[in-house]
mmCIF file of N, CA and C in Angstrom:
data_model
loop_
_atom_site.group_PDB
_atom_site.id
_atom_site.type_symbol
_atom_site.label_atom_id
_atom_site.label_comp_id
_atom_site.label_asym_id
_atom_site.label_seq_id
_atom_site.Cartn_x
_atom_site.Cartn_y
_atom_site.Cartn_z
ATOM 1 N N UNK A 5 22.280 -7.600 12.600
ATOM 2 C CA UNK A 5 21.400 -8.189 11.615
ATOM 3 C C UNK A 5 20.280 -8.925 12.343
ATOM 4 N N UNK A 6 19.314 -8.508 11.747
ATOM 5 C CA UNK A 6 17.992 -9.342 12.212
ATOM 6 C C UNK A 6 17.643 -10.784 11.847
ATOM 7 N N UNK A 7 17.235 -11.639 12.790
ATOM 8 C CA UNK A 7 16.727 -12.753 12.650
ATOM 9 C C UNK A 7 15.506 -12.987 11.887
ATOM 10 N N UNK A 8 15.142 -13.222 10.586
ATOM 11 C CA UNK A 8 14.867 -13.142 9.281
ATOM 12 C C UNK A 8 13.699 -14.072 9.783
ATOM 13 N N UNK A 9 13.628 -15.355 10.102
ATOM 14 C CA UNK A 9 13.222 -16.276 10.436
ATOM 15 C C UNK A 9 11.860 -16.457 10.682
ATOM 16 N N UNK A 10 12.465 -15.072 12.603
ATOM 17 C CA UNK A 10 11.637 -14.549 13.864
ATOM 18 C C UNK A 10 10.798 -13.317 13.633
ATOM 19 N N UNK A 11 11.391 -13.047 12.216
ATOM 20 C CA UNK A 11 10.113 -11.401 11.878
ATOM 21 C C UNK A 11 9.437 -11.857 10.426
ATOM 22 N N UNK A 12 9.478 -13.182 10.366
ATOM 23 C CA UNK A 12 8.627 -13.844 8.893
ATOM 24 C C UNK A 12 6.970 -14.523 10.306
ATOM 25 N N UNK A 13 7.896 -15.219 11.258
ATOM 26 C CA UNK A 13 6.995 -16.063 12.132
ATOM 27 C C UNK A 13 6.395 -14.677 13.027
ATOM 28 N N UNK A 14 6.590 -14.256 13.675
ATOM 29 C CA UNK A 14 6.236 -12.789 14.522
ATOM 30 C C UNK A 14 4.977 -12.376 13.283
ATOM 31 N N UNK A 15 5.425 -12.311 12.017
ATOM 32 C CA UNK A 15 4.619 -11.020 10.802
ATOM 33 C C UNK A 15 3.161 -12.359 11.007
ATOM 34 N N UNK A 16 3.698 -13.421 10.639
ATOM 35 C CA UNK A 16 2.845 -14.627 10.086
ATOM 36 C C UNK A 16 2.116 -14.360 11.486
ATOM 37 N N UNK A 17 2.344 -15.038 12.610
ATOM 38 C CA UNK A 17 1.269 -14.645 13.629
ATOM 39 C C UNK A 17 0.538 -13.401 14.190
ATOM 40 N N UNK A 18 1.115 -12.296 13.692
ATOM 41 C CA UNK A 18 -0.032 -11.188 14.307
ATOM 42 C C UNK A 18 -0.653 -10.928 13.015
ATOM 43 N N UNK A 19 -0.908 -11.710 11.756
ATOM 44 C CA UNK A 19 -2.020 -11.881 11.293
ATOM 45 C C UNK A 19 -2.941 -12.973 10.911
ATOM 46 N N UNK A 20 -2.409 -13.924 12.346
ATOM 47 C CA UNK A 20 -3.576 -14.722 12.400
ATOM 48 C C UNK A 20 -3.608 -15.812 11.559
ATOM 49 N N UNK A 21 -2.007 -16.116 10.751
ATOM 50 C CA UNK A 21 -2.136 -16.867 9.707
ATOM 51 C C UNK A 21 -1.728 -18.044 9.982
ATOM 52 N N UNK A 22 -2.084 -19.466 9.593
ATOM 53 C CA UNK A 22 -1.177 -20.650 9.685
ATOM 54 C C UNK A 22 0.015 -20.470 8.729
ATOM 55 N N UNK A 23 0.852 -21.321 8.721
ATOM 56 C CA UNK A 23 1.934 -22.127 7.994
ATOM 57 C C UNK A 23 0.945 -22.563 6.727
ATOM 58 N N UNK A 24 0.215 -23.076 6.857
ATOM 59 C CA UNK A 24 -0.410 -23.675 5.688
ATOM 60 C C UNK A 24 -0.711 -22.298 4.239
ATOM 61 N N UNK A 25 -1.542 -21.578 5.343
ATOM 62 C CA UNK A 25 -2.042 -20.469 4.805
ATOM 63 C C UNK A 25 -1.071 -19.261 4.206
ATOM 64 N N UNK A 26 -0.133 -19.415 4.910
ATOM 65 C CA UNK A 26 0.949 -18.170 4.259
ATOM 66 C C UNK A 26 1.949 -19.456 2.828
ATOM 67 N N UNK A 27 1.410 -20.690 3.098
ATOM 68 C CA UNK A 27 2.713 -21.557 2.105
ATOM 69 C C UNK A 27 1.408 -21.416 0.723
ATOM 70 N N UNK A 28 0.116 -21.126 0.738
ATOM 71 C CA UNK A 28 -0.477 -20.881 -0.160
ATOM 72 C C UNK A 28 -0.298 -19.703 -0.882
ATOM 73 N N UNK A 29 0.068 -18.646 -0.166
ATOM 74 C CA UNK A 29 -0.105 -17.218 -0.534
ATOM 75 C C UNK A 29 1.621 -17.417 -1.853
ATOM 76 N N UNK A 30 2.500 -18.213 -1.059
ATOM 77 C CA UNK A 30 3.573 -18.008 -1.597
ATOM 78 C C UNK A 30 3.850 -19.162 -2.560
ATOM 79 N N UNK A 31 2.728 -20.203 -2.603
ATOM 80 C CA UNK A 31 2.932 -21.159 -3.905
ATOM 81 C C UNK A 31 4.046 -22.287 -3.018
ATOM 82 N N UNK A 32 3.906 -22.210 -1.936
ATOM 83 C CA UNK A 32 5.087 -23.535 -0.913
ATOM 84 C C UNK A 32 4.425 -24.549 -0.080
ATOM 85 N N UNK A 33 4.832 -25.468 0.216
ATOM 86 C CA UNK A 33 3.968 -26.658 0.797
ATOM 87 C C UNK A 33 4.668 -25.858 2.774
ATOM 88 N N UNK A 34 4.239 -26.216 3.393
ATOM 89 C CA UNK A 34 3.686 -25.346 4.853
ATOM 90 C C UNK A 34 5.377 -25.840 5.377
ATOM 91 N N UNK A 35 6.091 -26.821 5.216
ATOM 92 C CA UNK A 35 7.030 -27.504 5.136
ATOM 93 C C UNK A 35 8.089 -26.208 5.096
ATOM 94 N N UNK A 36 8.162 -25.589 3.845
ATOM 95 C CA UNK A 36 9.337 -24.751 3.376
ATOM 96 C C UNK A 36 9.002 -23.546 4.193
ATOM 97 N N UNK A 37 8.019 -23.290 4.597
ATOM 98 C CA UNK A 37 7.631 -21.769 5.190
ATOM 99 C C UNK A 37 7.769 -22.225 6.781
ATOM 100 N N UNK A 38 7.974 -23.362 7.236
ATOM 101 C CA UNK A 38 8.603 -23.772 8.471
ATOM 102 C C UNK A 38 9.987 -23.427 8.303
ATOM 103 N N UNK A 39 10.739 -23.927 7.329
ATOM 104 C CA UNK A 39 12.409 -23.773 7.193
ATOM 105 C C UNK A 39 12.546 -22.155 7.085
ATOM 106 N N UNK A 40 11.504 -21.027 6.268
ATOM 107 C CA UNK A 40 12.156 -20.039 6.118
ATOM 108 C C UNK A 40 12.277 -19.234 7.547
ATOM 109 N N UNK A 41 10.615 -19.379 8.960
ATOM 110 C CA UNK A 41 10.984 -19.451 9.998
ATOM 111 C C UNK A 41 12.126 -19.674 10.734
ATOM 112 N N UNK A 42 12.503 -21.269 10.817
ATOM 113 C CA UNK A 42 13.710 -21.439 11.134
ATOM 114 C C UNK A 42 15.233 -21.400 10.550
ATOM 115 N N UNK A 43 15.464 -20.590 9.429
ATOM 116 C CA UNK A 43 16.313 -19.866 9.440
ATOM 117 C C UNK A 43 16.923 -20.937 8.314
ATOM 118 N N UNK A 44 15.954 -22.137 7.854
ATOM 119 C CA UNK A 44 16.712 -23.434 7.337
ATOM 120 C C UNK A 44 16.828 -23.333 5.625
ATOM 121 N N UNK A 45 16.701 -22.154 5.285
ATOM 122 C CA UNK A 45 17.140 -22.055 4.114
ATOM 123 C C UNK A 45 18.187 -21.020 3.922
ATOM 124 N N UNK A 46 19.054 -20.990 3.082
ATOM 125 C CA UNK A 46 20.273 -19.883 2.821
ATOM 126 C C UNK A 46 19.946 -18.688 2.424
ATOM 127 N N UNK A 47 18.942 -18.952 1.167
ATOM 128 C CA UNK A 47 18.348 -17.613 0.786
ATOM 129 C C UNK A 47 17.020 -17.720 0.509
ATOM 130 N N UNK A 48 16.175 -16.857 0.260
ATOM 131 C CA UNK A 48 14.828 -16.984 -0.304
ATOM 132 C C UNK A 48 14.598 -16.347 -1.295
ATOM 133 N N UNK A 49 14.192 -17.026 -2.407
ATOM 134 C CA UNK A 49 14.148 -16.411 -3.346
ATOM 135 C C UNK A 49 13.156 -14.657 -3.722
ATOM 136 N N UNK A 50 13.532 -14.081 -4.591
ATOM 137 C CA UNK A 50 13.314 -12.501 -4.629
ATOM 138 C C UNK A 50 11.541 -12.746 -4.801
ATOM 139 N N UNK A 51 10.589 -13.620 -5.137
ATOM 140 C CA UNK A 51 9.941 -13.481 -5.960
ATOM 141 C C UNK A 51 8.839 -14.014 -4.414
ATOM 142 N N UNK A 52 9.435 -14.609 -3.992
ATOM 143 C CA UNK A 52 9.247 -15.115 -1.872
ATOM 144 C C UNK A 52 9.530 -14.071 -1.467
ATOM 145 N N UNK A 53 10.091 -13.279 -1.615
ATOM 146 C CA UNK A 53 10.304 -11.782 -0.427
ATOM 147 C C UNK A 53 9.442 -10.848 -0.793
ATOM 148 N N UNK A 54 8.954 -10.551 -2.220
ATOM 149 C CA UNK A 54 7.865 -9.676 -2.161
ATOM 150 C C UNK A 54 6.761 -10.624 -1.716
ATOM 151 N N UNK A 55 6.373 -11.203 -1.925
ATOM 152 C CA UNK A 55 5.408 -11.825 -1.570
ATOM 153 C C UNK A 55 4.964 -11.649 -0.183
ATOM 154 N N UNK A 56 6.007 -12.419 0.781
ATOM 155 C CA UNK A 56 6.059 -11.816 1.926
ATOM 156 C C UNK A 56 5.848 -10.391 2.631
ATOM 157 N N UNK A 57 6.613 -9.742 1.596
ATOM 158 C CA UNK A 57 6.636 -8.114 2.268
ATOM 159 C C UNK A 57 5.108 -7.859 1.948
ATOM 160 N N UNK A 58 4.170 -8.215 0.741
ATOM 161 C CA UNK A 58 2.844 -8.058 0.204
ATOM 162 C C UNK A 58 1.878 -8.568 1.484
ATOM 163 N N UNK A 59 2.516 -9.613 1.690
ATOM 164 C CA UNK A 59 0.962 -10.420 2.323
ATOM 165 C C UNK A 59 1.351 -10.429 3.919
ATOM 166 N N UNK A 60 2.513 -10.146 4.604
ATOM 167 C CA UNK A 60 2.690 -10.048 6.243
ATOM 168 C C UNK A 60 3.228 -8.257 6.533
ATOM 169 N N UNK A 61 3.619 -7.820 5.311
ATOM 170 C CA UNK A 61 4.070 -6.225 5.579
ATOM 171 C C UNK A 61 4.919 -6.110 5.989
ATOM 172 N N UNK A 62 5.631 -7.500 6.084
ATOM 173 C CA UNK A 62 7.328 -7.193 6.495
ATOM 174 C C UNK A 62 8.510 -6.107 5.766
ATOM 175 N N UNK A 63 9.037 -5.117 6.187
ATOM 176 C CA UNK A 63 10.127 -4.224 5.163
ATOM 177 C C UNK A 63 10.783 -4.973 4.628
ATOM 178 N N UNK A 64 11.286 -4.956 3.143
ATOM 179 C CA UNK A 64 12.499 -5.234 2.787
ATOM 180 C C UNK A 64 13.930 -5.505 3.311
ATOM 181 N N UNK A 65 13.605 -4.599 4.356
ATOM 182 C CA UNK A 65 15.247 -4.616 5.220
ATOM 183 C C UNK A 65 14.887 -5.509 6.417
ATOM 184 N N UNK A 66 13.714 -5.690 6.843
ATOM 185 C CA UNK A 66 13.626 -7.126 7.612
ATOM 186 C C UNK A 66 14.137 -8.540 6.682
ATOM 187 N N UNK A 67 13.194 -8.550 5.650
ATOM 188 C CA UNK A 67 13.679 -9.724 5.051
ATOM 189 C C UNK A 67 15.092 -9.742 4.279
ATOM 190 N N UNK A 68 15.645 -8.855 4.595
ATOM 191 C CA UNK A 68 17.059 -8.861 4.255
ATOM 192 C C UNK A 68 17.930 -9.137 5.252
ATOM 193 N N UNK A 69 17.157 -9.349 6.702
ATOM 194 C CA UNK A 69 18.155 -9.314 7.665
ATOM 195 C C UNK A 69 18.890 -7.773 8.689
ATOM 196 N N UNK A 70 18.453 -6.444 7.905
ATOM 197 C CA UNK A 70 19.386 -5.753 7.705
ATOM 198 C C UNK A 70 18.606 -4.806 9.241
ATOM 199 N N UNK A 71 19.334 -3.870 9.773
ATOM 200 C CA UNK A 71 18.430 -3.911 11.097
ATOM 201 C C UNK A 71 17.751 -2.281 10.500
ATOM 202 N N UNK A 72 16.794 -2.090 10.967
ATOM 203 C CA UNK A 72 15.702 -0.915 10.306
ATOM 204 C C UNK A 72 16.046 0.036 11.493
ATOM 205 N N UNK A 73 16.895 0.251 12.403
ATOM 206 C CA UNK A 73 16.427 1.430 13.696
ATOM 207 C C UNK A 73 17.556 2.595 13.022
ATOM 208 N N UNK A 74 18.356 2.181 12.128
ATOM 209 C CA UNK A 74 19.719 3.439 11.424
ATOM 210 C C UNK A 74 19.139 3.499 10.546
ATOM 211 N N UNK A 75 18.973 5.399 9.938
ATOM 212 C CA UNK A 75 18.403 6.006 9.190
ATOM 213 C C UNK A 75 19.432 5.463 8.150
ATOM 214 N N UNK A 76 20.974 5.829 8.320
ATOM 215 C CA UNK A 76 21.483 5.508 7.090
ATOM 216 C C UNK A 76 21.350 3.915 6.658
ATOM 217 N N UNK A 77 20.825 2.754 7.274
ATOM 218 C CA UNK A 77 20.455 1.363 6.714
ATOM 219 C C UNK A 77 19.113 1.762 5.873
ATOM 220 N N UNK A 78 18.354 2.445 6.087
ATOM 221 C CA UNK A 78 17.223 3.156 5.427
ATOM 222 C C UNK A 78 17.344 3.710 4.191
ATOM 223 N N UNK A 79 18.438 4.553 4.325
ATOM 224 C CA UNK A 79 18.611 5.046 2.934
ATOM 225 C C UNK A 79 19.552 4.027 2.152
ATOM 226 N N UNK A 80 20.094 3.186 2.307
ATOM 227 C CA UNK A 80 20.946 1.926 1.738
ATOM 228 C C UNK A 80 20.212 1.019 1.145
ATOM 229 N N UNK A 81 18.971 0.333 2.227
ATOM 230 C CA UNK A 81 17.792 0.141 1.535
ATOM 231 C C UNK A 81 16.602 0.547 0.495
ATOM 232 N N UNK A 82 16.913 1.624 0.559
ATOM 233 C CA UNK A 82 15.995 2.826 -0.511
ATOM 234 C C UNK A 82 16.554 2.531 -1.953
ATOM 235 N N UNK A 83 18.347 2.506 -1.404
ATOM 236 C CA UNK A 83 18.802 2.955 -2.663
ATOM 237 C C UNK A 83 19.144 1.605 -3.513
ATOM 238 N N UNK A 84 19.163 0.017 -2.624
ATOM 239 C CA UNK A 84 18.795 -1.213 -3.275
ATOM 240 C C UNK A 84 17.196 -1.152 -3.889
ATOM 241 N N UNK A 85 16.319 -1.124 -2.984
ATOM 242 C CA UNK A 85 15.226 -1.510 -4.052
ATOM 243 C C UNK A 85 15.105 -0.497 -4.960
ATOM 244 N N UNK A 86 15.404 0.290 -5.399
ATOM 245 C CA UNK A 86 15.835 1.524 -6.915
ATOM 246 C C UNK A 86 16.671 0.965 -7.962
ATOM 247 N N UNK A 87 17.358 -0.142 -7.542
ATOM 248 C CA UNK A 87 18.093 -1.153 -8.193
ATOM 249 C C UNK A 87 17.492 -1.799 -9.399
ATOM 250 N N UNK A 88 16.460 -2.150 -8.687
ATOM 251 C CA UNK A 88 15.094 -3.373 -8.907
ATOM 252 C C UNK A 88 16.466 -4.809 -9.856
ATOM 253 N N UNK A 89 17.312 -5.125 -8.885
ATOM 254 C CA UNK A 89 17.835 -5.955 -9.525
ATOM 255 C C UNK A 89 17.047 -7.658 -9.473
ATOM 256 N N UNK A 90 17.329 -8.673 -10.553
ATOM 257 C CA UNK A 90 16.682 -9.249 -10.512
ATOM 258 C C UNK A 90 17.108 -10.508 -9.293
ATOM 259 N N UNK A 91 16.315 -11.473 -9.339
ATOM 260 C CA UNK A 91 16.314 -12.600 -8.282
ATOM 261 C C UNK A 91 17.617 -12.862 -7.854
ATOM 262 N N UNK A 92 18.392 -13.359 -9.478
ATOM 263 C CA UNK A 92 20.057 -13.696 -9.137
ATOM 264 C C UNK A 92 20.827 -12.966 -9.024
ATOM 265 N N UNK A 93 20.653 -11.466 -8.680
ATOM 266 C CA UNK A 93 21.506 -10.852 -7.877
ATOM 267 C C UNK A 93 21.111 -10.488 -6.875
ATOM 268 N N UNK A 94 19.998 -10.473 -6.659
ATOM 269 C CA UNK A 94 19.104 -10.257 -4.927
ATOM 270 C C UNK A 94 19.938 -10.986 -4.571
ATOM 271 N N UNK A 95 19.587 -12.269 -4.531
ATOM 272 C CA UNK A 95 20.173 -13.429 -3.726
ATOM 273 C C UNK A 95 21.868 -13.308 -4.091
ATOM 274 N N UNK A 96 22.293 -12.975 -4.857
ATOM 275 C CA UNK A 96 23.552 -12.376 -4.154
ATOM 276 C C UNK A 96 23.829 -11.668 -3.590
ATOM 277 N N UNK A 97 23.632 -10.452 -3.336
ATOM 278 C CA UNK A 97 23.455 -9.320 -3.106
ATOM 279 C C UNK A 97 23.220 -10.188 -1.010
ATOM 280 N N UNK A 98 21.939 -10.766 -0.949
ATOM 281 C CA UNK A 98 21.708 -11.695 0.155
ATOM 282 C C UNK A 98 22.979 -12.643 0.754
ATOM 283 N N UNK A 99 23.498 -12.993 -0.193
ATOM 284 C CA UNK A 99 24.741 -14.052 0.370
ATOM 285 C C UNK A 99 25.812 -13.462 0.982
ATOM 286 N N UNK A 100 26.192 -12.040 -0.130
ATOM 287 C CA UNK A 100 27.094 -11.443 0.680
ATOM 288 C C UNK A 100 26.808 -10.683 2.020
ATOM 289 N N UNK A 101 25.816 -10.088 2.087
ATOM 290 C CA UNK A 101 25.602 -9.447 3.356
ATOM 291 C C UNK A 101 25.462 -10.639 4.756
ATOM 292 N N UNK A 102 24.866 -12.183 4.137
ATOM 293 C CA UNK A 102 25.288 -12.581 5.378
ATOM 294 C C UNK A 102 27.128 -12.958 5.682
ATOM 295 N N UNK A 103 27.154 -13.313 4.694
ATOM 296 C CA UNK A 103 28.531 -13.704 4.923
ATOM 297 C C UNK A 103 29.390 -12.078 5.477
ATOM 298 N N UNK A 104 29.202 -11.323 5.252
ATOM 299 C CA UNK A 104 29.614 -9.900 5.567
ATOM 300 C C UNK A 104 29.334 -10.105 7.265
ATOM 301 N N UNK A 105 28.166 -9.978 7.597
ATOM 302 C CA UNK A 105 27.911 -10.538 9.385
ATOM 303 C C UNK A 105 28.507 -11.575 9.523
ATOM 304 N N UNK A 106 28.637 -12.827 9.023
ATOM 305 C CA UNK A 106 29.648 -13.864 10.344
ATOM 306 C C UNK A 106 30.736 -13.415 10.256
ATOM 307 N N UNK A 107 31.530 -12.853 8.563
ATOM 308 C CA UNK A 107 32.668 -11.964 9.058
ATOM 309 C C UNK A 107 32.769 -11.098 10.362
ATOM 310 N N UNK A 108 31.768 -10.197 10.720
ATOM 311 C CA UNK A 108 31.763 -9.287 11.924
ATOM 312 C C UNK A 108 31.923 -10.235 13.101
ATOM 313 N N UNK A 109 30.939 -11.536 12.849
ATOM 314 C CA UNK A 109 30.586 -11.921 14.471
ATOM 315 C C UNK A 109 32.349 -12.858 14.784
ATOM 316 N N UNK A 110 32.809 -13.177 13.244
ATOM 317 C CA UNK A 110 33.788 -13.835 13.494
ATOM 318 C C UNK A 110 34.741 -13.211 14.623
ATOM 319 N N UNK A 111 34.838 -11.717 14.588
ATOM 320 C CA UNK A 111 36.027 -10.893 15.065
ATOM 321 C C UNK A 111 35.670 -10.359 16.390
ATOM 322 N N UNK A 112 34.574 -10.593 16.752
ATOM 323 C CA UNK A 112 33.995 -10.419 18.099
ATOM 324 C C UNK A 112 34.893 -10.910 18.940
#
């Protein structure tokens, strides 16, 4: 699973944007778009992830965490946003998959 955080801050700087400037795009004071960087919120809401994916071009399966280099995570992803489920099950949908990874990292 990808660091969600590091490909919001990575997207935000190779277009040149402040914190300020991307917390406008998304209706957030520069504050919360620091925490979604650092990883300091649990989930982000569905309505923050398009936004994001709109205005830095991040995939869906970045801001899901989910890693983009397996075709079949591709088609898993395809076949969630076909869903078009709304916010409160995104963000479930979000809770379990992390909790699904510390399960994994637990057994490491």
């Amino acid at each position: 699973m990808k660091n969600i955080g590091e490909s919001i801050k990575k997207a935000r700087l190779a277009k040149e944007m402040t914190l300020e400037q991307l917390g406008e795009k998304l209706g957030l004071q520069k504050s919360v778009v620091a925490k979604y960087e650092k990883n300091k919120v649990a989930t982000i809401p569905r309505d923050k992830i398009k936004i994001l994916h709109d205005v830095l071009g991040i995939s869906y399966m970045d801001l899901l965490g989910i890693s983009s280099n397996d075709t079949n995570n591709n088609d898993i992803m395809l076949e969630i946003e076909n869903l078009k489920l709304d916010d409160k099950s995104l963000n479930r949908l979000l809770r379990y998959a992390k909790l699904l990874k510390e399960e994994e990292n637990d057994k490491k």
